[in-house]
PDB file of C-alpha atoms and ligand atoms in Angstrom:
ATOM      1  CA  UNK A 395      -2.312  -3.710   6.636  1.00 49.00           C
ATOM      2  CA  UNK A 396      -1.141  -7.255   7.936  1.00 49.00           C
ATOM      3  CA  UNK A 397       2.522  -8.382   7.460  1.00 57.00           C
ATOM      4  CA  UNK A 398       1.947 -10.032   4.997  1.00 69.00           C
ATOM      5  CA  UNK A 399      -0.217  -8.092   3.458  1.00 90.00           C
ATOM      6  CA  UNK A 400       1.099  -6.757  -0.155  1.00 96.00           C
ATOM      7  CA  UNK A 401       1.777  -3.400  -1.309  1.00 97.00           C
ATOM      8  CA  UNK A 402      -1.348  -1.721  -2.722  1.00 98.00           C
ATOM      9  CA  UNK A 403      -1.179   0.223  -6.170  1.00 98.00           C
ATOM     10  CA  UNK A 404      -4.432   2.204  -6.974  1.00 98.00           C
ATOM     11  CA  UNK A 405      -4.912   2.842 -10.452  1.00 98.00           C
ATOM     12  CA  UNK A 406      -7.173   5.662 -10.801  1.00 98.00           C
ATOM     13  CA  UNK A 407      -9.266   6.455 -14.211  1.00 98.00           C
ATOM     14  CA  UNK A 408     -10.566   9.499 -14.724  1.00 98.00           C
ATOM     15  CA  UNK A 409     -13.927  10.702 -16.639  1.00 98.00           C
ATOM     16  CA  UNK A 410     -14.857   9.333 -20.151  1.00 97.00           C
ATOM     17  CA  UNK A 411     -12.165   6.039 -19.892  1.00 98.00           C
ATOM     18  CA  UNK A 412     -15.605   3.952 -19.038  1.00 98.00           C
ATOM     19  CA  UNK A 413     -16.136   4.341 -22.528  1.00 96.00           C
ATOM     20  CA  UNK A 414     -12.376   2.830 -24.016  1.00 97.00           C
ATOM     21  CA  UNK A 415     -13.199   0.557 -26.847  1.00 93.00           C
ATOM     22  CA  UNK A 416     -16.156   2.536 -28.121  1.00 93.00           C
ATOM     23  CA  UNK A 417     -14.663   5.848 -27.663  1.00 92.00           C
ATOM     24  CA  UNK A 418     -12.680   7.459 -30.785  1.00 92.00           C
ATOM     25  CA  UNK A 419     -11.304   3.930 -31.304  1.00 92.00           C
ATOM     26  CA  UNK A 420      -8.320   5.387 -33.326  1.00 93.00           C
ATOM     27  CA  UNK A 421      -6.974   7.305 -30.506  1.00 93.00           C
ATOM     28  CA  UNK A 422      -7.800   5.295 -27.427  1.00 93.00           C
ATOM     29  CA  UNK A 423      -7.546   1.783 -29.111  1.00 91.00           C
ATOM     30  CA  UNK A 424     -10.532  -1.238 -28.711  1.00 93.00           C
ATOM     31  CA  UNK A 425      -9.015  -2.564 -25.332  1.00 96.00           C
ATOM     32  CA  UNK A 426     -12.020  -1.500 -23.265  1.00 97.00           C
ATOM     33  CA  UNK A 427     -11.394  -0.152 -19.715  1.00 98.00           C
ATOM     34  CA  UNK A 428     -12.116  -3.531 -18.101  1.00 98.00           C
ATOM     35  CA  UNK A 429      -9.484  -5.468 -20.413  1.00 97.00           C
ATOM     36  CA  UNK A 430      -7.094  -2.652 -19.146  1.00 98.00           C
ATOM     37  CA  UNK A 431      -7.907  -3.434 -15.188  1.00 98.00           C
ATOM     38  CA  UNK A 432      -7.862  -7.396 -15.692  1.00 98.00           C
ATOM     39  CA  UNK A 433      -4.041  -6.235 -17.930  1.00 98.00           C
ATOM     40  CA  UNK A 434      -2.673  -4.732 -14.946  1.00 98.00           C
ATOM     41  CA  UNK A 435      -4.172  -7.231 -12.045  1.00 98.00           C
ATOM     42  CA  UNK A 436      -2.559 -10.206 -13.723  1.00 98.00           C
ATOM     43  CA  UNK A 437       1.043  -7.975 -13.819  1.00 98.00           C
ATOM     44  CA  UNK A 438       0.440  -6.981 -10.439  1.00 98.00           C
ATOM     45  CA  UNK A 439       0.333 -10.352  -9.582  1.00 98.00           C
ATOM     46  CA  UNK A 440       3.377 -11.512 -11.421  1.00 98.00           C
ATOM     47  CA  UNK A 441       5.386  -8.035 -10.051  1.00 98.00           C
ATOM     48  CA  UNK A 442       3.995  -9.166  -6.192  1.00 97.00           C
ATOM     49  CA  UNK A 443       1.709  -6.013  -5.423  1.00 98.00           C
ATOM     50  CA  UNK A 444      -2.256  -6.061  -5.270  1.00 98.00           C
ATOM     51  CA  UNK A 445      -3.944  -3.623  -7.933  1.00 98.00           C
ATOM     52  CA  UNK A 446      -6.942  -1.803  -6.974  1.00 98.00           C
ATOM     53  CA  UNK A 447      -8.711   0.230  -9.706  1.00 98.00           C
ATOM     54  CA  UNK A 448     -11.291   2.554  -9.570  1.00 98.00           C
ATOM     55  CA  UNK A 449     -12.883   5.270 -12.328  1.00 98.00           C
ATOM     56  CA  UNK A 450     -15.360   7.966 -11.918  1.00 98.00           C
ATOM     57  CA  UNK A 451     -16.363  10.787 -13.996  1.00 98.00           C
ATOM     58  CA  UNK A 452     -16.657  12.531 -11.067  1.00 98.00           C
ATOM     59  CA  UNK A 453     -13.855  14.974  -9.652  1.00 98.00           C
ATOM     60  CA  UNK A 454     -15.296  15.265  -6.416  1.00 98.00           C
ATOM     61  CA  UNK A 455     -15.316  11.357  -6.247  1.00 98.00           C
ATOM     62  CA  UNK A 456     -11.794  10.928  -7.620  1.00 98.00           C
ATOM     63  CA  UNK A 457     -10.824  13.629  -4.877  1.00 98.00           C
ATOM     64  CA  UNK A 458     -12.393  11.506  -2.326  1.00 98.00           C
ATOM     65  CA  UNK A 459     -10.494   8.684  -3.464  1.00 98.00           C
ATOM     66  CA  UNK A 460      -7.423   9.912  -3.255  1.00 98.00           C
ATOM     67  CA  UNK A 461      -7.603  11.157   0.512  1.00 98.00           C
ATOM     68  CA  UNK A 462      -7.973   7.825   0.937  1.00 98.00           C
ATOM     69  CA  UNK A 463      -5.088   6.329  -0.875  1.00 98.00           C
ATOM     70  CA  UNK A 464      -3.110   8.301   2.183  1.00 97.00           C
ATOM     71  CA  UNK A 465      -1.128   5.655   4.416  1.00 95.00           C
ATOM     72  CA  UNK A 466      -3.236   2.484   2.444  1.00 96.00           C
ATOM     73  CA  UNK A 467      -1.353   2.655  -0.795  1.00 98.00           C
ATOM     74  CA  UNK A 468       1.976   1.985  -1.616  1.00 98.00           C
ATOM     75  CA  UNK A 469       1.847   4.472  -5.035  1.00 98.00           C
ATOM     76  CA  UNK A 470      -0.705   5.862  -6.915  1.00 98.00           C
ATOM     77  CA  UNK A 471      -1.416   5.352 -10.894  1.00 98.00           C
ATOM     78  CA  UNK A 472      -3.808   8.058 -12.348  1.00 99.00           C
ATOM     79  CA  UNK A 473      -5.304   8.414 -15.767  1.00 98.00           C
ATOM     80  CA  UNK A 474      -7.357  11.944 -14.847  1.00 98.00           C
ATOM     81  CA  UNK A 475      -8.802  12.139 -18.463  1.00 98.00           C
ATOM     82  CA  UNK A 476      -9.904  15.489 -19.184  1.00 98.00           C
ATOM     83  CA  UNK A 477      -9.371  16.523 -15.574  1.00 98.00           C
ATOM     84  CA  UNK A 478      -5.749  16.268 -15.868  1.00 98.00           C
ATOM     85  CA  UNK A 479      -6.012  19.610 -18.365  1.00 98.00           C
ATOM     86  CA  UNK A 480      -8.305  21.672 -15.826  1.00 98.00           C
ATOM     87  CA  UNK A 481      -8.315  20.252 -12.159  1.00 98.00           C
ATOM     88  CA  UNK A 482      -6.411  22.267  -9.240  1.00 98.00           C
ATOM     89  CA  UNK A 483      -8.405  19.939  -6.844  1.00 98.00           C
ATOM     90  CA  UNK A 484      -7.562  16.690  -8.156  1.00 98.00           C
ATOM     91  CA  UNK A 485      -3.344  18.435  -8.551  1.00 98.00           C
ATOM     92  CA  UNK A 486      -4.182  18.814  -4.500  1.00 98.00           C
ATOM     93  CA  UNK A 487      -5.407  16.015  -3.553  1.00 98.00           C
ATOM     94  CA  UNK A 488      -2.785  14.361  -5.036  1.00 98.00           C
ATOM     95  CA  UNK A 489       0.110  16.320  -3.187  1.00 98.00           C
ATOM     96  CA  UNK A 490      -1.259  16.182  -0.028  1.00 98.00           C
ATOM     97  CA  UNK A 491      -1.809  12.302  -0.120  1.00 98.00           C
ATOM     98  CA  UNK A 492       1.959  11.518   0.092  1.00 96.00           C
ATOM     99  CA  UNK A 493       2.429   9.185  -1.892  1.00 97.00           C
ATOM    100  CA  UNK A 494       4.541   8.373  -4.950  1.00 98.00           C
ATOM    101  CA  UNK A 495       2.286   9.820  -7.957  1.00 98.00           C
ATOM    102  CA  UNK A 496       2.741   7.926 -11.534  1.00 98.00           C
ATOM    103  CA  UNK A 497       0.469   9.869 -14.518  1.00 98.00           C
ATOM    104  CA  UNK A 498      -0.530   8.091 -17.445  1.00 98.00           C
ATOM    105  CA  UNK A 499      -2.259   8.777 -21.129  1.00 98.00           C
ATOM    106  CA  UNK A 500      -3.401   6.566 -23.449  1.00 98.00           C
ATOM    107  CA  UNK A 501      -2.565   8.993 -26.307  1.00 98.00           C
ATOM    108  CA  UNK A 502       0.639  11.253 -26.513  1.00 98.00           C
ATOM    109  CA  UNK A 503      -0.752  14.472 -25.176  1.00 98.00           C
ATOM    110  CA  UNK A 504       1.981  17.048 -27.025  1.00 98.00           C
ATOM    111  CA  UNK A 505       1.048  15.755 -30.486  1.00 97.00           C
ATOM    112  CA  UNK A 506      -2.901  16.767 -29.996  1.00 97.00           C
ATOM    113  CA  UNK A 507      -4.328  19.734 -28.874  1.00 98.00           C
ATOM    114  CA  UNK A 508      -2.485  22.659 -27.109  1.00 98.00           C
ATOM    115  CA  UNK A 509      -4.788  22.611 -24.935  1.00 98.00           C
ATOM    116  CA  UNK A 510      -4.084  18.810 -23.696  1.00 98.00           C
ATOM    117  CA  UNK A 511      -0.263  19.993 -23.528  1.00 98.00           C
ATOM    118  CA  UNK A 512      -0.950  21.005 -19.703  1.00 98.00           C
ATOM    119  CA  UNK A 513      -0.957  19.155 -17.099  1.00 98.00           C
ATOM    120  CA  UNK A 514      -1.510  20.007 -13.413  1.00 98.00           C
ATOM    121  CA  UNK A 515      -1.113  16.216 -12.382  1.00 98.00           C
ATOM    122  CA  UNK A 516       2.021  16.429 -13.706  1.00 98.00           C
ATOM    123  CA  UNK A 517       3.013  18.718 -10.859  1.00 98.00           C
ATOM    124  CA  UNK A 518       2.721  16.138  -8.173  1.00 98.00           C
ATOM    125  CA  UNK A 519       3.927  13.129  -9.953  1.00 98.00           C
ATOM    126  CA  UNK A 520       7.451  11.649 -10.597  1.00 98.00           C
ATOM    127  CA  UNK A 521       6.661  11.139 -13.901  1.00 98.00           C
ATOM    128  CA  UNK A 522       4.473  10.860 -16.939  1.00 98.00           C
ATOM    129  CA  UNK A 523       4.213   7.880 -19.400  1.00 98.00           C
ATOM    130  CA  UNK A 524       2.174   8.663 -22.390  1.00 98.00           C
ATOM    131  CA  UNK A 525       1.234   7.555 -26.082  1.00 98.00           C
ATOM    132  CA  UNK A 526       1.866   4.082 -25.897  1.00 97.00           C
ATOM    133  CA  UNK A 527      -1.862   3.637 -25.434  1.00 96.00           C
ATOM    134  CA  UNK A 528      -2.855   0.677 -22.680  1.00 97.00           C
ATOM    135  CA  UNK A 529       0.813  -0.740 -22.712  1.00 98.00           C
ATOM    136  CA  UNK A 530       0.978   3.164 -20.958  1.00 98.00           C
ATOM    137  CA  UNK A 531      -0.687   1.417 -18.122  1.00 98.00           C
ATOM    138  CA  UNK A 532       1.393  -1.425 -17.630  1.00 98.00           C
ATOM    139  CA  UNK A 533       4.470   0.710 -17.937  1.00 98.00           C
ATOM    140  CA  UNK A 534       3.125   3.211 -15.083  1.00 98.00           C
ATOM    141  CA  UNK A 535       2.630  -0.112 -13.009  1.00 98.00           C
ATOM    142  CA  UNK A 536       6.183  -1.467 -13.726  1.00 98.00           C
ATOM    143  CA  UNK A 537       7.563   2.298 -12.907  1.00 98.00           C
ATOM    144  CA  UNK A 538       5.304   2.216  -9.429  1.00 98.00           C
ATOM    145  CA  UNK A 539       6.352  -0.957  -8.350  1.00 98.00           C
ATOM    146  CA  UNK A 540       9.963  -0.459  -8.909  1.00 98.00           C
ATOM    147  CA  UNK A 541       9.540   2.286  -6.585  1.00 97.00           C
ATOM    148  CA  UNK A 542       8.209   0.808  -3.734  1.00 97.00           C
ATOM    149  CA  UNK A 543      11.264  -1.469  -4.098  1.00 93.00           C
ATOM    150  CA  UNK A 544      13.238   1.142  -3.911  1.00 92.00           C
ATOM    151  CA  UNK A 545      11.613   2.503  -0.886  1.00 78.00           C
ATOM    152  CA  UNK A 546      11.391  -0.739   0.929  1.00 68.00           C
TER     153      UNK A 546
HETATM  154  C1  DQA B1757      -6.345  10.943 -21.964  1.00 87.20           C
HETATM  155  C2  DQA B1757      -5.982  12.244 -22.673  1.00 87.20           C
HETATM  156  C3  DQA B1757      -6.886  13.375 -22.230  1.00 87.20           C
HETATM  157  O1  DQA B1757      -6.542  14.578 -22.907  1.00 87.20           O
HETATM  158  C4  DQA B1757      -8.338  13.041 -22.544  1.00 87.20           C
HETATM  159  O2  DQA B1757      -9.186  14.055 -22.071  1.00 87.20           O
HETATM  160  C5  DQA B1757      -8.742  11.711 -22.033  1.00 87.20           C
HETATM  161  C6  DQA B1757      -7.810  10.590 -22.151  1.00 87.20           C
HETATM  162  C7  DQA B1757      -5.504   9.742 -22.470  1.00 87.20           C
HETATM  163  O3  DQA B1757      -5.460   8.729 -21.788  1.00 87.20           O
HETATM  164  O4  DQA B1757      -4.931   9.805 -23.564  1.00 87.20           O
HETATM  165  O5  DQA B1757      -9.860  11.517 -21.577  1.00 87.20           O
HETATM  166  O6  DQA B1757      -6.066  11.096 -20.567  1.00 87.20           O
END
């Protein structure tokens, strides 16, 4: 990274968010994933940080990704979909990447299924914004970027 170089934020999406604006529409809302990235590019550039995004329905991949975030980005935004409920290896990957860990949801998780009440990213992040559907997104970007401020 140059000196002038600006602070990275990678906003990782997990499995099935490819789909957003087809998918159970009154849940996830019709802003399709795309409209979401292009959202929080254009506040990235008004909060001075460069947004990277990236989804996969692939753990391993998302996994992969994170390792590495490690020493390139400044904080990390993650949407793990369905993996947030069930993945030890994505919960890892994220703590051992040192960075400053923002989770996001579309939907608000605790007034859905139990089973969606769990979170194992929520172990290695500072905190979660969710329910506000892709307005979650550019909340977890404002939260992130204040951060790095913080840190800086
Ligand atoms: C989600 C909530 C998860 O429970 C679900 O599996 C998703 C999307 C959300 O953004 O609301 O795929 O992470």
């Amino acid at each position: 990274m140059g000196m002038d170089a600006l602070p990275r934020v990678l906003v990782l999406h997990g499995p099935n968010l490819n789909m957003l604006g087809q998918r159970e529409p009154q849940i996830y809302g019709y802003t399709t994933l795309a409209g979401i990235n292009a959202m929080l590019v254009a506040l990235g550039q008004e909060l001075g940080v460069e947004v990277e995004t990236f989804q996969s329905n692939h753990e391993g991949e998302l996994v992969s990704k994170i390792q590495a975030a490690r020493g390139q980005a400044a904080a990390l935004l993650i949407n793990g979909g369905a993996y947030t409920h069930t993945s030890v290896a994505i919960l890892d990957a994220l703590l051992a990447a040192d960075l400053p860990v923002i989770e996001v949801h579309l939907s608000n998780l605790y007034k859905r299924e139990e089973f969606r009440h769990h979170s194992y990213i929520a172990r290695a992040a500072i905190g979660q914004i969710c329910g506000f559907g892709a307005d979650s997104y550019l909340l977890g970007l404002r939260a992130a970027v204040n951060i790095i401020h913080r840190k800086q």
